Short mmCIF file of N, CA and C in Angstrom, two decimals:
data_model
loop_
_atom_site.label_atom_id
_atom_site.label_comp_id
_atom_site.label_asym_id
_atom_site.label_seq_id
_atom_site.Cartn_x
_atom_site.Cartn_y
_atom_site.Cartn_z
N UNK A 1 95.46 84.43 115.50
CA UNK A 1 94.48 85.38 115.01
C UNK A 1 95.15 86.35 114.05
N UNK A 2 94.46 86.70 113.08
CA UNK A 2 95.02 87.97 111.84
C UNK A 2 94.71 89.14 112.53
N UNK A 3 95.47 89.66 112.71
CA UNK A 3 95.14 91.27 113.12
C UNK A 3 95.30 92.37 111.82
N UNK A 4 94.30 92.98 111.78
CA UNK A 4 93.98 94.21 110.61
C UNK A 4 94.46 95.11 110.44
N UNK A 5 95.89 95.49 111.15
CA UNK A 5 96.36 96.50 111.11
C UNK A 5 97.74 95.75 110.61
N UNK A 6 97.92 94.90 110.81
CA UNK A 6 99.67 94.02 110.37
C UNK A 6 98.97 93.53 109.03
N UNK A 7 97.84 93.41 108.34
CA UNK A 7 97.73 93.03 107.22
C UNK A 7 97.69 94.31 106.02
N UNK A 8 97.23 95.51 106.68
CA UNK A 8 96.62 96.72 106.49
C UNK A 8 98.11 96.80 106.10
N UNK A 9 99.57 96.57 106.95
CA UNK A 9 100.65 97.36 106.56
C UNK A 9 101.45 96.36 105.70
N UNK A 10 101.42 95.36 105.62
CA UNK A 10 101.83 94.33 104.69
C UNK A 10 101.21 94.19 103.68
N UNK A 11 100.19 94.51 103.37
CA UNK A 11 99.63 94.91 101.96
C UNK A 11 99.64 96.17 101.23
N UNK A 12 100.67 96.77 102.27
CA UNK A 12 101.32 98.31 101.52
C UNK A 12 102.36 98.20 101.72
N UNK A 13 103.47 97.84 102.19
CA UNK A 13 104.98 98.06 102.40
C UNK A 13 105.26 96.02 101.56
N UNK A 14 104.40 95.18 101.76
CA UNK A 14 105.09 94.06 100.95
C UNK A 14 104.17 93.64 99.75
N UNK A 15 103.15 94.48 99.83
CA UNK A 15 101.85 93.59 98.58
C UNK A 15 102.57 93.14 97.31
N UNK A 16 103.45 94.01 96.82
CA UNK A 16 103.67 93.33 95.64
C UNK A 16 104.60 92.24 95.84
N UNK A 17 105.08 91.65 96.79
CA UNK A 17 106.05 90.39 96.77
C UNK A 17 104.76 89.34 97.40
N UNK A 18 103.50 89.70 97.75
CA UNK A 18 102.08 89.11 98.03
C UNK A 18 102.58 88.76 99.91
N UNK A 19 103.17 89.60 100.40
CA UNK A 19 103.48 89.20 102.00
C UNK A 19 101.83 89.18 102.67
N UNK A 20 100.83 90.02 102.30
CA UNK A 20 99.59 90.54 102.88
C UNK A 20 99.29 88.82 102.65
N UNK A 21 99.05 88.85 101.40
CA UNK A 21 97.91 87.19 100.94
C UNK A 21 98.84 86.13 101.88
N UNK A 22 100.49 85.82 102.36
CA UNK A 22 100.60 84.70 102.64
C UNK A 22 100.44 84.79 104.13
N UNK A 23 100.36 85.83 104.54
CA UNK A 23 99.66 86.45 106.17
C UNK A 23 98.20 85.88 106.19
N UNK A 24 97.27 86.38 105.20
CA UNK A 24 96.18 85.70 105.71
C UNK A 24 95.81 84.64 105.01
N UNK A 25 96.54 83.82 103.88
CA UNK A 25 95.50 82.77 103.76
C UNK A 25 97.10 81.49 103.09
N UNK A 26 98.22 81.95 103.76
CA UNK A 26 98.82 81.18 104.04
C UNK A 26 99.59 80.74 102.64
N UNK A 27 100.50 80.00 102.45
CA UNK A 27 101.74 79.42 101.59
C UNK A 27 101.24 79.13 100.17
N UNK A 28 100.01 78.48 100.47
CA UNK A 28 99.57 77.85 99.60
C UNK A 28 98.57 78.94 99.05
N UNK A 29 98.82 80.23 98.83
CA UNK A 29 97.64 81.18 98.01
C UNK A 29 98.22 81.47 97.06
N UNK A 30 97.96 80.92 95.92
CA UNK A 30 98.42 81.00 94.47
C UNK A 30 98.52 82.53 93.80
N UNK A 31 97.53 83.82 94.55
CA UNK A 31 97.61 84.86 94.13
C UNK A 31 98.61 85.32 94.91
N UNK A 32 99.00 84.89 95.79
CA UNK A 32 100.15 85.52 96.60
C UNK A 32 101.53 85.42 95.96
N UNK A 33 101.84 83.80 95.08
CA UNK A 33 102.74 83.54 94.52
C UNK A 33 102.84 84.45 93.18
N UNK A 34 101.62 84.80 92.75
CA UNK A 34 102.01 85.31 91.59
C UNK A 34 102.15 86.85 91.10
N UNK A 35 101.46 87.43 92.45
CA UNK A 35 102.07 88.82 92.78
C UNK A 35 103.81 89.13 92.24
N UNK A 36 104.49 88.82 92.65
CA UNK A 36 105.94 89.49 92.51
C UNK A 36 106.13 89.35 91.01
N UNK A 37 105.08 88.65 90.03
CA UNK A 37 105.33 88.72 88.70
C UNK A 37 105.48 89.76 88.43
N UNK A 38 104.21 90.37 88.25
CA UNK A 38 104.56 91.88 87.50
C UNK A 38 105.14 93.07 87.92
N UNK A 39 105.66 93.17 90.00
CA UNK A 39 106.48 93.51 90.01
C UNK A 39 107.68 93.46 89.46
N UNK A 40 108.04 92.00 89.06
CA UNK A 40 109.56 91.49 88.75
C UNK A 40 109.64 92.38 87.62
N UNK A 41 108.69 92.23 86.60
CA UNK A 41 108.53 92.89 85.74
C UNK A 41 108.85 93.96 85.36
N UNK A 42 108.12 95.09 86.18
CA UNK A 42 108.03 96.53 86.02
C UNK A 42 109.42 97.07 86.50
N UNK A 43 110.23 96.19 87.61
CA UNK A 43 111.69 96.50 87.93
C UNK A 43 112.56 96.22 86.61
N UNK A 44 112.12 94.97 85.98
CA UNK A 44 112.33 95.10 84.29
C UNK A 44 112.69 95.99 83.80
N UNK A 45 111.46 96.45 84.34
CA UNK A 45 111.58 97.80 82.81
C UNK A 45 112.10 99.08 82.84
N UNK A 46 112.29 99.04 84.32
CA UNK A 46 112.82 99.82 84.87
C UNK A 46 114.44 99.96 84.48
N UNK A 47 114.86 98.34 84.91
CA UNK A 47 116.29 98.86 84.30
C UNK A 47 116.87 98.79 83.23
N UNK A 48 115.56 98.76 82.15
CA UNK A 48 115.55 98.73 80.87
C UNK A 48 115.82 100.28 80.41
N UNK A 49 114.69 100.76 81.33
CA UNK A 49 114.78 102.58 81.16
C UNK A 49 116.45 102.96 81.24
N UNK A 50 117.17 102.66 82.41
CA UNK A 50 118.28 102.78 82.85
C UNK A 50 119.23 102.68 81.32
N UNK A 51 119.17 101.53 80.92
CA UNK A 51 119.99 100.77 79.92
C UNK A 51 120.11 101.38 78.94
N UNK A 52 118.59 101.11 78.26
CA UNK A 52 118.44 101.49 76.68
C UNK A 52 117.68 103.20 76.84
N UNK A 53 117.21 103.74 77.57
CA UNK A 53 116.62 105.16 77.82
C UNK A 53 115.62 105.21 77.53
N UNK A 54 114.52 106.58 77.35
CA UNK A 54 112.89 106.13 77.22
C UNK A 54 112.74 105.71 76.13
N UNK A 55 113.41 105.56 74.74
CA UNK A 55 112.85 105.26 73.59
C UNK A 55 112.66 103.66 73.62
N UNK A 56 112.73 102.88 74.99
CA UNK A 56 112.58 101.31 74.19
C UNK A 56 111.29 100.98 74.76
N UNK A 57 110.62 100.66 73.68
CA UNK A 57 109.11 100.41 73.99
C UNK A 57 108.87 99.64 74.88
N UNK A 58 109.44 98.18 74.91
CA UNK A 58 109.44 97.35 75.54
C UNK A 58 109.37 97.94 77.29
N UNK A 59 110.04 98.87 77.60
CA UNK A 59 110.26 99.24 78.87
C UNK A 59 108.83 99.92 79.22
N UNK A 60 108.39 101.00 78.45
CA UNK A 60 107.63 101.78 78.37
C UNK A 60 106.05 100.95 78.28
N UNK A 61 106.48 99.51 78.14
CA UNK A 61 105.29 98.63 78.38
C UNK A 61 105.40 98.25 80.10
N UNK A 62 106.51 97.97 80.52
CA UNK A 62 106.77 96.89 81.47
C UNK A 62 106.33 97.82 82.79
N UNK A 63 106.74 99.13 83.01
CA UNK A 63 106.88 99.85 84.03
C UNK A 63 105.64 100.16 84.53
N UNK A 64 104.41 100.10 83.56
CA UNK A 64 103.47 100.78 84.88
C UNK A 64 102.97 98.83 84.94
N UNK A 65 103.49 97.67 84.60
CA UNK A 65 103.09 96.70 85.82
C UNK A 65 103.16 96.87 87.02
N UNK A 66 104.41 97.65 87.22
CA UNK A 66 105.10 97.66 88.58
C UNK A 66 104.02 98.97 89.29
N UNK A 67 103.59 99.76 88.49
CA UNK A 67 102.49 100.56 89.23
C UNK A 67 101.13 100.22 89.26
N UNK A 68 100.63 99.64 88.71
CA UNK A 68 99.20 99.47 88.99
C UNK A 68 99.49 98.06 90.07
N UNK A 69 100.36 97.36 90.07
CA UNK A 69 100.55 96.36 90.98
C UNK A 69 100.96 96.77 92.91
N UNK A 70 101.61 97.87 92.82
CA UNK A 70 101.50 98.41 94.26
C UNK A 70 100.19 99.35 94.12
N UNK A 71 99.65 100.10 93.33
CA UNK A 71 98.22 101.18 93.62
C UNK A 71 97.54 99.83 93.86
N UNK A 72 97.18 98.23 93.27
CA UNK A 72 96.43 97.29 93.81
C UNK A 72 96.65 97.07 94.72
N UNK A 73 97.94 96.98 95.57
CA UNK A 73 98.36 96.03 97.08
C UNK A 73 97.86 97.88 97.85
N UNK A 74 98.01 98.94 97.61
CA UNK A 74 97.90 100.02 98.38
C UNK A 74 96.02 100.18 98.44
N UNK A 75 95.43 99.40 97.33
CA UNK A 75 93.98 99.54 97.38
C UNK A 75 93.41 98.21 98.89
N UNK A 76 94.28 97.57 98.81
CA UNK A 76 93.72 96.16 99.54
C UNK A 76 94.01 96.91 100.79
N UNK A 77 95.62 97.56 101.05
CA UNK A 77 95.63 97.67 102.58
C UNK A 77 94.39 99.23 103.31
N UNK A 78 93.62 99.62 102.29
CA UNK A 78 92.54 100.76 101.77
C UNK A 78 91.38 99.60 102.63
N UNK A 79 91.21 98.76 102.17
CA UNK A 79 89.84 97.78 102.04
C UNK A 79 90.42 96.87 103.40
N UNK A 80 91.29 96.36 104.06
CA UNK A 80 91.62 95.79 105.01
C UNK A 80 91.71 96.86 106.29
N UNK A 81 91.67 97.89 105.90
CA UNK A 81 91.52 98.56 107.14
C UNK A 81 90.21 99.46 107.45
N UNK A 82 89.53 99.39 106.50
CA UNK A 82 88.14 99.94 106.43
C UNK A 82 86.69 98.99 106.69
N UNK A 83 88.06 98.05 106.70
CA UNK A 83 86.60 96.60 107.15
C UNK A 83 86.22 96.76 108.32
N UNK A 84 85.17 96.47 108.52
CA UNK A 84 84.27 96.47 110.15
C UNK A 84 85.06 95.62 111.16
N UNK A 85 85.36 95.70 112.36
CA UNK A 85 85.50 94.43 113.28
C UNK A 85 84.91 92.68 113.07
N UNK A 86 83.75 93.32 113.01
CA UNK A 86 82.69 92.07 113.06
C UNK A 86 82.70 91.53 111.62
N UNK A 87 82.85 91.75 110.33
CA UNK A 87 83.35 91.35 109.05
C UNK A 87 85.03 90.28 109.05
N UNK A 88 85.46 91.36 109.35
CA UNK A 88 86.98 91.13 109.77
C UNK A 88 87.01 89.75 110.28
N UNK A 89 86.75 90.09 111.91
CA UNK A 89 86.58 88.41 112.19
C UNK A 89 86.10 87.47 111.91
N UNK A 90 84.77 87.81 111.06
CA UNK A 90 84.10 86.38 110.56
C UNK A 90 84.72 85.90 109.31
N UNK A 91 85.83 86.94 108.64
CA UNK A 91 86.05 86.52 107.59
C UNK A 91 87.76 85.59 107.73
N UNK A 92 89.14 86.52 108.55
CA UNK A 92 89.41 86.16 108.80
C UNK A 92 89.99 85.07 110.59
N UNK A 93 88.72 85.43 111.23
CA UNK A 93 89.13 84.93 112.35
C UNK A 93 87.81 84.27 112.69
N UNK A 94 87.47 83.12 112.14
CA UNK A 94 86.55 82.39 112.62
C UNK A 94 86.00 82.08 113.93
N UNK A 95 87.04 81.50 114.74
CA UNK A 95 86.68 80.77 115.81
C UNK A 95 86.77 82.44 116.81
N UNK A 96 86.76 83.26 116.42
CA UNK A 96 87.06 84.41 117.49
C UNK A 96 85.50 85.08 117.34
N UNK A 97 85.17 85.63 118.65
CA UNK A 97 84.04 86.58 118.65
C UNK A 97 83.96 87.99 117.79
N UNK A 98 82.66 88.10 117.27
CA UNK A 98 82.61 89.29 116.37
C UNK A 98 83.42 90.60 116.96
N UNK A 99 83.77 90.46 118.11
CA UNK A 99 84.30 91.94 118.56
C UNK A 99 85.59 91.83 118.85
N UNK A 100 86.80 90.64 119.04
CA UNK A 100 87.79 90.46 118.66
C UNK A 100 88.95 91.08 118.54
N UNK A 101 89.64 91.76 119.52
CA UNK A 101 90.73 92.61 119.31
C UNK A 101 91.57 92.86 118.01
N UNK A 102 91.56 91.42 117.20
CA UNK A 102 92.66 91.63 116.60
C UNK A 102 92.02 92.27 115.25
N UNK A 103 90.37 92.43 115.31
CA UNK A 103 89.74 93.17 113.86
C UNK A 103 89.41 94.12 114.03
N UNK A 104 90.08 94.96 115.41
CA UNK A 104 89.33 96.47 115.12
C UNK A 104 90.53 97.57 115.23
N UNK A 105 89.83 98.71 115.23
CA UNK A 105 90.52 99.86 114.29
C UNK A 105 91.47 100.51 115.27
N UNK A 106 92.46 101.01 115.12
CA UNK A 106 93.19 101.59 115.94
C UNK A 106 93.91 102.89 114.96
N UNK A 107 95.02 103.74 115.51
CA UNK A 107 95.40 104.66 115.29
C UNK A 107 96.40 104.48 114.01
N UNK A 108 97.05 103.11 114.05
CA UNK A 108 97.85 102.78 113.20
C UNK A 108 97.82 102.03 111.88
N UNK A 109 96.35 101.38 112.35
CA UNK A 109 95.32 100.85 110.80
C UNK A 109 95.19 102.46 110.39
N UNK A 110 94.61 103.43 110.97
CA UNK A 110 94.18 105.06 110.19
C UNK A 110 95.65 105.16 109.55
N UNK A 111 96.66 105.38 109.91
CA UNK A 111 97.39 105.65 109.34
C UNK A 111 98.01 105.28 107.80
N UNK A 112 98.03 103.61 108.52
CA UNK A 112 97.75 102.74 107.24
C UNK A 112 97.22 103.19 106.22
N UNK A 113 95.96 103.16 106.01
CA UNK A 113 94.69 103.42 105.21
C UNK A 113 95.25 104.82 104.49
N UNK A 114 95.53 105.75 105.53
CA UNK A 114 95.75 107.37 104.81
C UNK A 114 97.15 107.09 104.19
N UNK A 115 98.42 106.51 103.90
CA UNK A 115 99.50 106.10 103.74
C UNK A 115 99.64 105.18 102.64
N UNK A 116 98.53 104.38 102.31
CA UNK A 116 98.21 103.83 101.22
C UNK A 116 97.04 104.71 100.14
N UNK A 117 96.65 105.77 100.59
CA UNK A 117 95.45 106.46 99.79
C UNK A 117 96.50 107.20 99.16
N UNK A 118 97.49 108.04 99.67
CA UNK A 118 98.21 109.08 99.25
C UNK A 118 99.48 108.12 98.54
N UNK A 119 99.69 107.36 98.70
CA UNK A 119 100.82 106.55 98.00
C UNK A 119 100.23 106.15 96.73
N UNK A 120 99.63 105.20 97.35
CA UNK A 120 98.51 104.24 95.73
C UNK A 120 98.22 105.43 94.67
N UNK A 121 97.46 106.35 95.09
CA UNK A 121 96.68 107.13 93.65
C UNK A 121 97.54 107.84 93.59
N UNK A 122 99.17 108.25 93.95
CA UNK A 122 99.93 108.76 93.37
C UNK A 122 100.74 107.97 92.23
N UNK A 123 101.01 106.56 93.02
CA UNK A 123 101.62 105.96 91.94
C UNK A 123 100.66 105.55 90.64
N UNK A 124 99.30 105.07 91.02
CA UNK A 124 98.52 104.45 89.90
C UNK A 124 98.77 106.23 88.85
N UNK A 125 98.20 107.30 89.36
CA UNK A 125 98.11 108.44 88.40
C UNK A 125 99.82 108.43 87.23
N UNK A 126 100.58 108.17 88.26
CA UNK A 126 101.84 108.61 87.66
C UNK A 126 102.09 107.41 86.74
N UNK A 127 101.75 105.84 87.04
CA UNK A 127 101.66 104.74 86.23
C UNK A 127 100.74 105.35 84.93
N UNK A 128 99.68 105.62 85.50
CA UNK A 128 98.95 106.28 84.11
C UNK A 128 99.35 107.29 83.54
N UNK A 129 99.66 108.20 83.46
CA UNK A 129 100.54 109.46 82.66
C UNK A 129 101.83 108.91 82.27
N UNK A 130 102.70 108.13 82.84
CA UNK A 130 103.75 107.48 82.25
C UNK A 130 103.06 106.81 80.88
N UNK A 131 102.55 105.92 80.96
CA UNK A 131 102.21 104.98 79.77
C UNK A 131 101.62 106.11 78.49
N UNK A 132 100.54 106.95 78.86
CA UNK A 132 99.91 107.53 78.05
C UNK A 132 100.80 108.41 77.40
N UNK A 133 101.76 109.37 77.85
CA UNK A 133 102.91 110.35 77.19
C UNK A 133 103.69 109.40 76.61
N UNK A 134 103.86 108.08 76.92
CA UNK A 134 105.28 107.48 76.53
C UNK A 134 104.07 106.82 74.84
N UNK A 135 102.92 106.40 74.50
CA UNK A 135 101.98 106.11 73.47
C UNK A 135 102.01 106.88 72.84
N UNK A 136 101.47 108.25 73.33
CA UNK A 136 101.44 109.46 72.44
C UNK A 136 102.45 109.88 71.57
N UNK A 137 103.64 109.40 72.09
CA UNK A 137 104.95 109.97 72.07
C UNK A 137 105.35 109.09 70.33
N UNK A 138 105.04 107.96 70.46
CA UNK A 138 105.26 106.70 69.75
C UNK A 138 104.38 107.09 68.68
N UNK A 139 103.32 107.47 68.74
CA UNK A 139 101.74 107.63 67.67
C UNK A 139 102.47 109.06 67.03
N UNK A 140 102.98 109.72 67.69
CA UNK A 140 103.61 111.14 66.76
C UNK A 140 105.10 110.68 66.05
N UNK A 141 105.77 109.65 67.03
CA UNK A 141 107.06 109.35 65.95
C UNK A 141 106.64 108.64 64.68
N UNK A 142 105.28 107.50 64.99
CA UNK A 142 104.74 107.21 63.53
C UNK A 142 104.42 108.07 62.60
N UNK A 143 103.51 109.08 62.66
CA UNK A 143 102.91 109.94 62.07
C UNK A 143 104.06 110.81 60.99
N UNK A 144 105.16 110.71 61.92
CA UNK A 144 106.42 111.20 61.30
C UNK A 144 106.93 110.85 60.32
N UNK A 145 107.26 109.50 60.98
CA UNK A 145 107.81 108.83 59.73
C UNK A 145 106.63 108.15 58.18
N UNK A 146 105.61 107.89 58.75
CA UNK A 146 105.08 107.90 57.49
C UNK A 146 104.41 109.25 56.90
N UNK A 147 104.71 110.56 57.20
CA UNK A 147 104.80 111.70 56.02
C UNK A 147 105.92 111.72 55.35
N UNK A 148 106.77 111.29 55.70
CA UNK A 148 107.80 111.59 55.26
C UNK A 148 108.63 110.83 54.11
#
């Protein structure tokens, strides 16, 4: 049986390597495999930042993959723990009764849920203000150089 609180925390502490998707729908979930892309990515660009510093665009592209890709895995473990019991099980626990221990809510799914609210829309905000200052930034070095 899937229990909603081990998916709730694996879709916030592993979503972007897709640990949540191969928990519930197993080896063969193609979105699960392709999760750690744009993490791989955004660690990219990350140690691109490191390398070359903020001026390389390329980086300043790569890095908020790596954030909107955990604010997504921090939105799912949001939506996996806010699911009903009786949803839960019919969706992932078929052969189990709508009331099902392993789909209902406990103290540590809440936590979950509040742990991914305050994580996720910190990182998605900060993914977004990264990209937008690092554009702006680029649109005024143009502006520069062609007055000049």
């Amino acid at each position: 049986m899937k229990n909603k609180t081990i998916a709730a925390w694996l879709a916030f502490l592993g979503g972007p390597l897709g640990l949540h998707r191969f928990y519930l729908y197993g080896l063969g979930d193609m979105l699960g495999w392709l999760l750690p892309v744009p993490t791989a990515l955004g660690l990219y660009g990350i140690e691109r930042v490191q390398q070359w510093g903020q001026d390389d665009q390329l980086s300043w592209m790569l890095i908020p993959l790596l954030g909107f890709t955990i604010a997504g895995c921090a939105l799912c473990a949001i939506v996996y723990g806010l699911m009903p019991p009786e949803k839960w099980n019919a969706r992932f626990n078929k052969a189990a009764p709508p009331d099902a221990p392993a789909g209902r809510t406990n103290w540590f799914t809440v936590f979950a849920v509040t742990v991914s609210l305050l994580v996720g829309a910190a990182v998605l905000l900060a993914s977004i203000a990264f990209s937008l200052q690092r554009y702006f930034e680029y649109q005024v070095e143009e502006a520069r150089k062609i007055s000049q």
